[in-house]
Amino acid sequence: MIMLLLVAGHETTVNLIGNGVLALLEHPDQLEKLRKEPALIRPAVEELLRFASPVETATERYTREDGRLPA
């Protein structure tokens, strides 16, 4: 159980850091805003958890059968 918690905690943290850095590099205006207003860093991390979720890249999902997306 401890090993599972260590791996799970490490993977999501690494993915959040990577996804967050990428999101800020793709939105330089937001990065500049964070540089000018360090007090926004804490709420920015919460927003990055929503915007660039670390779980999206950690969990692979596959359909059980072929499907068609509506146009």
mmCIF file as gemmi writes it, N, C-alpha and C atoms, coordinates in Angstrom:
data_model
loop_
_atom_site.group_PDB
_atom_site.id
_atom_site.type_symbol
_atom_site.label_atom_id
_atom_site.label_alt_id
_atom_site.label_comp_id
_atom_site.label_asym_id
_atom_site.label_entity_id
_atom_site.label_seq_id
_atom_site.pdbx_PDB_ins_code
_atom_site.Cartn_x
_atom_site.Cartn_y
_atom_site.Cartn_z
_atom_site.occupancy
_atom_site.B_iso_or_equiv
_atom_site.pdbx_formal_charge
_atom_site.auth_seq_id
_atom_site.auth_asym_id
_atom_site.pdbx_PDB_model_num
ATOM 1 N N . MET Axp A 1 ? 0.827 -1.174 0 1 0 ? 1 A 1
ATOM 2 C CA . MET Axp A 1 ? 0 0 0 1 0 ? 1 A 1
ATOM 3 C C . MET Axp A 1 ? 0.883 1.253 0 1 0 ? 1 A 1
ATOM 4 N N . ILE Axp A 2 ? 1.922 1.242 0.784 1 0 ? 2 A 1
ATOM 5 C CA . ILE Axp A 2 ? 2.813 2.402 0.841 1 0 ? 2 A 1
ATOM 6 C C . ILE Axp A 2 ? 3.459 2.643 -0.522 1 0 ? 2 A 1
ATOM 7 N N . MET Axp A 3 ? 3.886 1.562 -1.171 1 0 ? 3 A 1
ATOM 8 C CA . MET Axp A 3 ? 4.506 1.704 -2.488 1 0 ? 3 A 1
ATOM 9 C C . MET Axp A 3 ? 3.518 2.302 -3.498 1 0 ? 3 A 1
ATOM 10 N N . LEU Axp A 4 ? 2.272 1.854 -3.456 1 0 ? 4 A 1
ATOM 11 C CA . LEU Axp A 4 ? 1.242 2.388 -4.346 1 0 ? 4 A 1
ATOM 12 C C . LEU Axp A 4 ? 1.043 3.88 -4.103 1 0 ? 4 A 1
ATOM 13 N N . LEU Axp A 5 ? 0.977 4.284 -2.849 1 0 ? 5 A 1
ATOM 14 C CA . LEU Axp A 5 ? 0.801 5.699 -2.52 1 0 ? 5 A 1
ATOM 15 C C . LEU Axp A 5 ? 1.999 6.533 -2.971 1 0 ? 5 A 1
ATOM 16 N N . LEU Axp A 6 ? 3.199 6.012 -2.792 1 0 ? 6 A 1
ATOM 17 C CA . LEU Axp A 6 ? 4.398 6.733 -3.226 1 0 ? 6 A 1
ATOM 18 C C . LEU Axp A 6 ? 4.416 6.927 -4.737 1 0 ? 6 A 1
ATOM 19 N N . VAL Axp A 7 ? 4.145 5.86 -5.469 1 0 ? 7 A 1
ATOM 20 C CA . VAL Axp A 7 ? 4.161 5.942 -6.932 1 0 ? 7 A 1
ATOM 21 C C . VAL Axp A 7 ? 3.054 6.856 -7.427 1 0 ? 7 A 1
ATOM 22 N N . ALA Axp A 8 ? 1.849 6.696 -6.879 1 0 ? 8 A 1
ATOM 23 C CA . ALA Axp A 8 ? 0.714 7.515 -7.312 1 0 ? 8 A 1
ATOM 24 C C . ALA Axp A 8 ? 0.966 8.993 -7.006 1 0 ? 8 A 1
ATOM 25 N N . GLY Axp A 9 ? 1.464 9.289 -5.833 1 0 ? 9 A 1
ATOM 26 C CA . GLY Axp A 9 ? 1.745 10.677 -5.47 1 0 ? 9 A 1
ATOM 27 C C . GLY Axp A 9 ? 2.841 11.28 -6.322 1 0 ? 9 A 1
ATOM 28 N N . HIS Axp A 10 ? 3.851 10.494 -6.632 1 0 ? 10 A 1
ATOM 29 C CA . HIS Axp A 10 ? 4.956 10.98 -7.461 1 0 ? 10 A 1
ATOM 30 C C . HIS Axp A 10 ? 4.488 11.252 -8.885 1 0 ? 10 A 1
ATOM 31 N N . GLU Axp A 11 ? 3.755 10.318 -9.467 1 0 ? 11 A 1
ATOM 32 C CA . GLU Axp A 11 ? 3.349 10.453 -10.871 1 0 ? 11 A 1
ATOM 33 C C . GLU Axp A 11 ? 2.439 11.657 -11.086 1 0 ? 11 A 1
ATOM 34 N N . THR Axp A 12 ? 1.454 11.846 -10.216 1 0 ? 12 A 1
ATOM 35 C CA . THR Axp A 12 ? 0.547 12.977 -10.399 1 0 ? 12 A 1
ATOM 36 C C . THR Axp A 12 ? 1.265 14.303 -10.167 1 0 ? 12 A 1
ATOM 37 N N . THR Axp A 13 ? 2.194 14.338 -9.221 1 0 ? 13 A 1
ATOM 38 C CA . THR Axp A 13 ? 2.95 15.569 -8.973 1 0 ? 13 A 1
ATOM 39 C C . THR Axp A 13 ? 3.824 15.923 -10.172 1 0 ? 13 A 1
ATOM 40 N N . VAL Axp A 14 ? 4.518 14.937 -10.705 1 0 ? 14 A 1
ATOM 41 C CA . VAL Axp A 14 ? 5.374 15.166 -11.876 1 0 ? 14 A 1
ATOM 42 C C . VAL Axp A 14 ? 4.529 15.623 -13.065 1 0 ? 14 A 1
ATOM 43 N N . ASN Axp A 15 ? 3.379 14.985 -13.273 1 0 ? 15 A 1
ATOM 44 C CA . ASN Axp A 15 ? 2.518 15.366 -14.388 1 0 ? 15 A 1
ATOM 45 C C . ASN Axp A 15 ? 1.951 16.767 -14.209 1 0 ? 15 A 1
ATOM 46 N N . LEU Axp A 16 ? 1.598 17.142 -12.984 1 0 ? 16 A 1
ATOM 47 C CA . LEU Axp A 16 ? 1.099 18.5 -12.748 1 0 ? 16 A 1
ATOM 48 C C . LEU Axp A 16 ? 2.176 19.526 -13.052 1 0 ? 16 A 1
ATOM 49 N N . ILE Axp A 17 ? 3.387 19.283 -12.611 1 0 ? 17 A 1
ATOM 50 C CA . ILE Axp A 17 ? 4.484 20.233 -12.875 1 0 ? 17 A 1
ATOM 51 C C . ILE Axp A 17 ? 4.718 20.354 -14.384 1 0 ? 17 A 1
ATOM 52 N N . GLY Axp A 18 ? 4.805 19.227 -15.066 1 0 ? 18 A 1
ATOM 53 C CA . GLY Axp A 18 ? 5.043 19.257 -16.512 1 0 ? 18 A 1
ATOM 54 C C . GLY Axp A 18 ? 3.909 19.917 -17.268 1 0 ? 18 A 1
ATOM 55 N N . ASN Axp A 19 ? 2.67 19.528 -16.97 1 0 ? 19 A 1
ATOM 56 C CA . ASN Axp A 19 ? 1.513 20.115 -17.651 1 0 ? 19 A 1
ATOM 57 C C . ASN Axp A 19 ? 1.382 21.6 -17.33 1 0 ? 19 A 1
ATOM 58 N N . GLY Axp A 20 ? 1.665 21.966 -16.081 1 0 ? 20 A 1
ATOM 59 C CA . GLY Axp A 20 ? 1.567 23.364 -15.684 1 0 ? 20 A 1
ATOM 60 C C . GLY Axp A 20 ? 2.593 24.243 -16.375 1 0 ? 20 A 1
ATOM 61 N N . VAL Axp A 21 ? 3.822 23.763 -16.452 1 0 ? 21 A 1
ATOM 62 C CA . VAL Axp A 21 ? 4.872 24.523 -17.144 1 0 ? 21 A 1
ATOM 63 C C . VAL Axp A 21 ? 4.512 24.677 -18.619 1 0 ? 21 A 1
ATOM 64 N N . LEU Axp A 22 ? 4.047 23.592 -19.246 1 0 ? 22 A 1
ATOM 65 C CA . LEU Axp A 22 ? 3.65 23.661 -20.654 1 0 ? 22 A 1
ATOM 66 C C . LEU Axp A 22 ? 2.51 24.653 -20.853 1 0 ? 22 A 1
ATOM 67 N N . ALA Axp A 23 ? 1.5 24.606 -19.985 1 0 ? 23 A 1
ATOM 68 C CA . ALA Axp A 23 ? 0.364 25.532 -20.104 1 0 ? 23 A 1
ATOM 69 C C . ALA Axp A 23 ? 0.827 26.981 -19.966 1 0 ? 23 A 1
ATOM 70 N N . LEU Axp A 24 ? 1.741 27.237 -19.025 1 0 ? 24 A 1
ATOM 71 C CA . LEU Axp A 24 ? 2.223 28.617 -18.858 1 0 ? 24 A 1
ATOM 72 C C . LEU Axp A 24 ? 3.081 29.057 -20.041 1 0 ? 24 A 1
ATOM 73 N N . LEU Axp A 25 ? 3.85 28.145 -20.616 1 0 ? 25 A 1
ATOM 74 C CA . LEU Axp A 25 ? 4.647 28.502 -21.79 1 0 ? 25 A 1
ATOM 75 C C . LEU Axp A 25 ? 3.756 28.747 -23.01 1 0 ? 25 A 1
ATOM 76 N N . GLU Axp A 26 ? 2.625 28.052 -23.072 1 0 ? 26 A 1
ATOM 77 C CA . GLU Axp A 26 ? 1.679 28.26 -24.173 1 0 ? 26 A 1
ATOM 78 C C . GLU Axp A 26 ? 0.847 29.52 -23.974 1 0 ? 26 A 1
ATOM 79 N N . HIS Axp A 27 ? 0.816 30.051 -22.754 1 0 ? 27 A 1
ATOM 80 C CA . HIS Axp A 27 ? 0.062 31.269 -22.436 1 0 ? 27 A 1
ATOM 81 C C . HIS Axp A 27 ? 1.008 32.254 -21.736 1 0 ? 27 A 1
ATOM 82 N N . PRO Axp A 28 ? 1.931 32.849 -22.484 1 0 ? 28 A 1
ATOM 83 C CA . PRO Axp A 28 ? 2.945 33.723 -21.871 1 0 ? 28 A 1
ATOM 84 C C . PRO Axp A 28 ? 2.36 34.923 -21.125 1 0 ? 28 A 1
ATOM 85 N N . ASP Axp A 29 ? 1.174 35.362 -21.515 1 0 ? 29 A 1
ATOM 86 C CA . ASP Axp A 29 ? 0.553 36.475 -20.79 1 0 ? 29 A 1
ATOM 87 C C . ASP Axp A 29 ? 0.242 36.079 -19.346 1 0 ? 29 A 1
ATOM 88 N N . GLN Axp A 30 ? -0.198 34.839 -19.154 1 0 ? 30 A 1
ATOM 89 C CA . GLN Axp A 30 ? -0.49 34.362 -17.796 1 0 ? 30 A 1
ATOM 90 C C . GLN Axp A 30 ? 0.797 34.154 -16.989 1 0 ? 30 A 1
ATOM 91 N N . LEU Axp A 31 ? 1.827 33.682 -17.659 1 0 ? 31 A 1
ATOM 92 C CA . LEU Axp A 31 ? 3.123 33.521 -16.999 1 0 ? 31 A 1
ATOM 93 C C . LEU Axp A 31 ? 3.652 34.871 -16.531 1 0 ? 31 A 1
ATOM 94 N N . GLU Axp A 32 ? 3.536 35.877 -17.374 1 0 ? 32 A 1
ATOM 95 C CA . GLU Axp A 32 ? 3.989 37.224 -17.006 1 0 ? 32 A 1
ATOM 96 C C . GLU Axp A 32 ? 3.177 37.777 -15.836 1 0 ? 32 A 1
ATOM 97 N N . LYS Axp A 33 ? 1.872 37.49 -15.836 1 0 ? 33 A 1
ATOM 98 C CA . LYS Axp A 33 ? 1.01 37.941 -14.736 1 0 ? 33 A 1
ATOM 99 C C . LYS Axp A 33 ? 1.461 37.307 -13.419 1 0 ? 33 A 1
ATOM 100 N N . LEU Axp A 34 ? 1.817 36.021 -13.456 1 0 ? 34 A 1
ATOM 101 C CA . LEU Axp A 34 ? 2.314 35.351 -12.244 1 0 ? 34 A 1
ATOM 102 C C . LEU Axp A 34 ? 3.642 35.935 -11.786 1 0 ? 34 A 1
ATOM 103 N N . ARG Axp A 35 ? 4.479 36.282 -12.737 1 0 ? 35 A 1
ATOM 104 C CA . ARG Axp A 35 ? 5.776 36.879 -12.371 1 0 ? 35 A 1
ATOM 105 C C . ARG Axp A 35 ? 5.586 38.229 -11.695 1 0 ? 35 A 1
ATOM 106 N N . LYS Axp A 36 ? 4.615 39.003 -12.16 1 0 ? 36 A 1
ATOM 107 C CA . LYS Axp A 36 ? 4.379 40.331 -11.601 1 0 ? 36 A 1
ATOM 108 C C . LYS Axp A 36 ? 3.619 40.284 -10.283 1 0 ? 36 A 1
ATOM 109 N N . GLU Axp A 37 ? 2.778 39.234 -10.095 1 0 ? 37 A 1
ATOM 110 C CA . GLU Axp A 37 ? 1.955 39.121 -8.896 1 0 ? 37 A 1
ATOM 111 C C . GLU Axp A 37 ? 2.148 37.74 -8.25 1 0 ? 37 A 1
ATOM 112 N N . PRO Axp A 38 ? 3.218 37.542 -7.493 1 0 ? 38 A 1
ATOM 113 C CA . PRO Axp A 38 ? 3.488 36.245 -6.874 1 0 ? 38 A 1
ATOM 114 C C . PRO Axp A 38 ? 2.371 35.744 -5.953 1 0 ? 38 A 1
ATOM 115 N N . ALA Axp A 39 ? 1.536 36.632 -5.445 1 0 ? 39 A 1
ATOM 116 C CA . ALA Axp A 39 ? 0.424 36.214 -4.588 1 0 ? 39 A 1
ATOM 117 C C . ALA Axp A 39 ? -0.578 35.345 -5.346 1 0 ? 39 A 1
ATOM 118 N N . LEU Axp A 40 ? -0.538 35.386 -6.67 1 0 ? 40 A 1
ATOM 119 C CA . LEU Axp A 40 ? -1.46 34.587 -7.481 1 0 ? 40 A 1
ATOM 120 C C . LEU Axp A 40 ? -0.981 33.152 -7.7 1 0 ? 40 A 1
ATOM 121 N N . ILE Axp A 41 ? 0.202 32.822 -7.219 1 0 ? 41 A 1
ATOM 122 C CA . ILE Axp A 41 ? 0.749 31.491 -7.483 1 0 ? 41 A 1
ATOM 123 C C . ILE Axp A 41 ? -0.122 30.394 -6.866 1 0 ? 41 A 1
ATOM 124 N N . ARG Axp A 42 ? -0.539 30.56 -5.636 1 0 ? 42 A 1
ATOM 125 C CA . ARG Axp A 42 ? -1.36 29.52 -4.981 1 0 ? 42 A 1
ATOM 126 C C . ARG Axp A 42 ? -2.664 29.274 -5.755 1 0 ? 42 A 1
ATOM 127 N N . PRO Axp A 43 ? -3.455 30.316 -6.083 1 0 ? 43 A 1
ATOM 128 C CA . PRO Axp A 43 ? -4.667 30.049 -6.869 1 0 ? 43 A 1
ATOM 129 C C . PRO Axp A 43 ? -4.347 29.549 -8.283 1 0 ? 43 A 1
ATOM 130 N N . ALA Axp A 44 ? -3.194 29.932 -8.813 1 0 ? 44 A 1
ATOM 131 C CA . ALA Axp A 44 ? -2.806 29.452 -10.145 1 0 ? 44 A 1
ATOM 132 C C . ALA Axp A 44 ? -2.569 27.945 -10.134 1 0 ? 44 A 1
ATOM 133 N N . VAL Axp A 45 ? -1.969 27.434 -9.069 1 0 ? 45 A 1
ATOM 134 C CA . VAL Axp A 45 ? -1.754 25.984 -8.965 1 0 ? 45 A 1
ATOM 135 C C . VAL Axp A 45 ? -3.101 25.268 -8.925 1 0 ? 45 A 1
ATOM 136 N N . GLU Axp A 46 ? -4.043 25.794 -8.174 1 0 ? 46 A 1
ATOM 137 C CA . GLU Axp A 46 ? -5.386 25.192 -8.121 1 0 ? 46 A 1
ATOM 138 C C . GLU Axp A 46 ? -6.034 25.212 -9.503 1 0 ? 46 A 1
ATOM 139 N N . GLU Axp A 47 ? -5.872 26.308 -10.22 1 0 ? 47 A 1
ATOM 140 C CA . GLU Axp A 47 ? -6.454 26.407 -11.566 1 0 ? 47 A 1
ATOM 141 C C . GLU Axp A 47 ? -5.749 25.457 -12.519 1 0 ? 47 A 1
ATOM 142 N N . LEU Axp A 48 ? -4.438 25.305 -12.388 1 0 ? 48 A 1
ATOM 143 C CA . LEU Axp A 48 ? -3.714 24.372 -13.252 1 0 ? 48 A 1
ATOM 144 C C . LEU Axp A 48 ? -4.139 22.932 -12.993 1 0 ? 48 A 1
ATOM 145 N N . LEU Axp A 49 ? -4.514 22.613 -11.76 1 0 ? 49 A 1
ATOM 146 C CA . LEU Axp A 49 ? -5.052 21.278 -11.461 1 0 ? 49 A 1
ATOM 147 C C . LEU Axp A 49 ? -6.316 21.021 -12.269 1 0 ? 49 A 1
ATOM 148 N N . ARG Axp A 50 ? -7.106 22.06 -12.474 1 0 ? 50 A 1
ATOM 149 C CA . ARG Axp A 50 ? -8.329 21.921 -13.259 1 0 ? 50 A 1
ATOM 150 C C . ARG Axp A 50 ? -8.03 21.973 -14.754 1 0 ? 50 A 1
ATOM 151 N N . PHE Axp A 51 ? -7.254 22.966 -15.167 1 0 ? 51 A 1
ATOM 152 C CA . PHE Axp A 51 ? -7.002 23.239 -16.588 1 0 ? 51 A 1
ATOM 153 C C . PHE Axp A 51 ? -6.135 22.176 -17.242 1 0 ? 51 A 1
ATOM 154 N N . ALA Axp A 52 ? -5.095 21.753 -16.563 1 0 ? 52 A 1
ATOM 155 C CA . ALA Axp A 52 ? -4.136 20.785 -17.123 1 0 ? 52 A 1
ATOM 156 C C . ALA Axp A 52 ? -4.001 19.622 -16.151 1 0 ? 52 A 1
ATOM 157 N N . SER Axp A 53 ? -5.079 18.915 -15.949 1 0 ? 53 A 1
ATOM 158 C CA . SER Axp A 53 ? -5.139 17.859 -14.939 1 0 ? 53 A 1
ATOM 159 C C . SER Axp A 53 ? -4.035 16.822 -15.102 1 0 ? 53 A 1
ATOM 160 N N . PRO Axp A 54 ? -3.338 16.512 -14.007 1 0 ? 54 A 1
ATOM 161 C CA . PRO Axp A 54 ? -2.287 15.501 -14.094 1 0 ? 54 A 1
ATOM 162 C C . PRO Axp A 54 ? -2.84 14.092 -14.287 1 0 ? 54 A 1
ATOM 163 N N . VAL Axp A 55 ? -4.097 13.892 -13.97 1 0 ? 55 A 1
ATOM 164 C CA . VAL Axp A 55 ? -4.692 12.56 -14.092 1 0 ? 55 A 1
ATOM 165 C C . VAL Axp A 55 ? -4.985 12.227 -15.553 1 0 ? 55 A 1
ATOM 166 N N . GLU Axp A 56 ? -5.223 13.243 -16.384 1 0 ? 56 A 1
ATOM 167 C CA . GLU Axp A 56 ? -5.471 13 -17.808 1 0 ? 56 A 1
ATOM 168 C C . GLU Axp A 56 ? -4.329 12.227 -18.45 1 0 ? 56 A 1
ATOM 169 N N . THR Axp A 57 ? -3.107 12.582 -18.117 1 0 ? 57 A 1
ATOM 170 C CA . THR Axp A 57 ? -1.957 11.927 -18.739 1 0 ? 57 A 1
ATOM 171 C C . THR Axp A 57 ? -1.539 10.672 -17.99 1 0 ? 57 A 1
ATOM 172 N N . ALA Axp A 58 ? -2.045 10.481 -16.778 1 0 ? 58 A 1
ATOM 173 C CA . ALA Axp A 58 ? -1.637 9.325 -15.983 1 0 ? 58 A 1
ATOM 174 C C . ALA Axp A 58 ? -2.523 8.106 -16.233 1 0 ? 58 A 1
ATOM 175 N N . THR Axp A 59 ? -3.717 8.345 -16.741 1 0 ? 59 A 1
ATOM 176 C CA . THR Axp A 59 ? -4.67 7.253 -16.895 1 0 ? 59 A 1
ATOM 177 C C . THR Axp A 59 ? -4.969 7.024 -18.369 1 0 ? 59 A 1
ATOM 178 N N . GLU Axp A 60 ? -4.671 5.83 -18.834 1 0 ? 60 A 1
ATOM 179 C CA . GLU Axp A 60 ? -5.021 5.478 -20.209 1 0 ? 60 A 1
ATOM 180 C C . GLU Axp A 60 ? -6.406 4.872 -20.205 1 0 ? 60 A 1
ATOM 181 N N . ARG Axp A 61 ? -7.234 5.308 -21.145 1 0 ? 61 A 1
ATOM 182 C CA . ARG Axp A 61 ? -8.589 4.772 -21.237 1 0 ? 61 A 1
ATOM 183 C C . ARG Axp A 61 ? -8.847 4.334 -22.671 1 0 ? 61 A 1
ATOM 184 N N . TYR Axp A 62 ? -9.516 3.222 -22.798 1 0 ? 62 A 1
ATOM 185 C CA . TYR Axp A 62 ? -9.828 2.661 -24.106 1 0 ? 62 A 1
ATOM 186 C C . TYR Axp A 62 ? -11.298 2.286 -24.146 1 0 ? 62 A 1
ATOM 187 N N . THR Axp A 63 ? -11.893 2.394 -25.338 1 0 ? 63 A 1
ATOM 188 C CA . THR Axp A 63 ? -13.275 1.971 -25.485 1 0 ? 63 A 1
ATOM 189 C C . THR Axp A 63 ? -13.333 0.452 -25.576 1 0 ? 63 A 1
ATOM 190 N N . ARG Axp A 64 ? -14.435 -0.108 -25.152 1 0 ? 64 A 1
ATOM 191 C CA . ARG Axp A 64 ? -14.613 -1.56 -25.235 1 0 ? 64 A 1
ATOM 192 C C . ARG Axp A 64 ? -15.069 -1.98 -26.618 1 0 ? 64 A 1
ATOM 193 N N . GLU Axp A 65 ? -15.715 -1.066 -27.314 1 0 ? 65 A 1
ATOM 194 C CA . GLU Axp A 65 ? -16.182 -1.375 -28.667 1 0 ? 65 A 1
ATOM 195 C C . GLU Axp A 65 ? -16.087 -0.117 -29.517 1 0 ? 65 A 1
ATOM 196 N N . ASP Axp A 66 ? -16.074 -0.299 -30.824 1 0 ? 66 A 1
ATOM 197 C CA . ASP Axp A 66 ? -16.002 0.834 -31.731 1 0 ? 66 A 1
ATOM 198 C C . ASP Axp A 66 ? -17.232 1.712 -31.559 1 0 ? 66 A 1
ATOM 199 N N . GLY Axp A 67 ? -17.034 2.983 -31.738 1 0 ? 67 A 1
ATOM 200 C CA . GLY Axp A 67 ? -18.14 3.929 -31.617 1 0 ? 67 A 1
ATOM 201 C C . GLY Axp A 67 ? -17.973 5.046 -32.637 1 0 ? 67 A 1
ATOM 202 N N . ARG Axp A 68 ? -18.963 5.906 -32.698 1 0 ? 68 A 1
ATOM 203 C CA . ARG Axp A 68 ? -18.933 7.019 -33.634 1 0 ? 68 A 1
ATOM 204 C C . ARG Axp A 68 ? -19.304 8.282 -32.885 1 0 ? 68 A 1
ATOM 205 N N . LEU Axp A 69 ? -18.487 9.322 -33.059 1 0 ? 69 A 1
ATOM 206 C CA . LEU Axp A 69 ? -18.765 10.608 -32.438 1 0 ? 69 A 1
ATOM 207 C C . LEU Axp A 69 ? -19.754 11.386 -33.29 1 0 ? 69 A 1
ATOM 208 N N . PRO Axp A 70 ? -20.703 12.086 -32.668 1 0 ? 70 A 1
ATOM 209 C CA . PRO Axp A 70 ? -21.659 12.885 -33.458 1 0 ? 70 A 1
ATOM 210 C C . PRO Axp A 70 ? -20.936 14.042 -34.141 1 0 ? 70 A 1
ATOM 211 N N . ALA Axp A 71 ? -21.43 14.414 -35.296 1 0 ? 71 A 1
ATOM 212 C CA . ALA Axp A 71 ? -20.807 15.498 -36.088 1 0 ? 71 A 1
ATOM 213 C C . ALA Axp A 71 ? -21.128 16.848 -35.523 1 0 ? 71 A 1
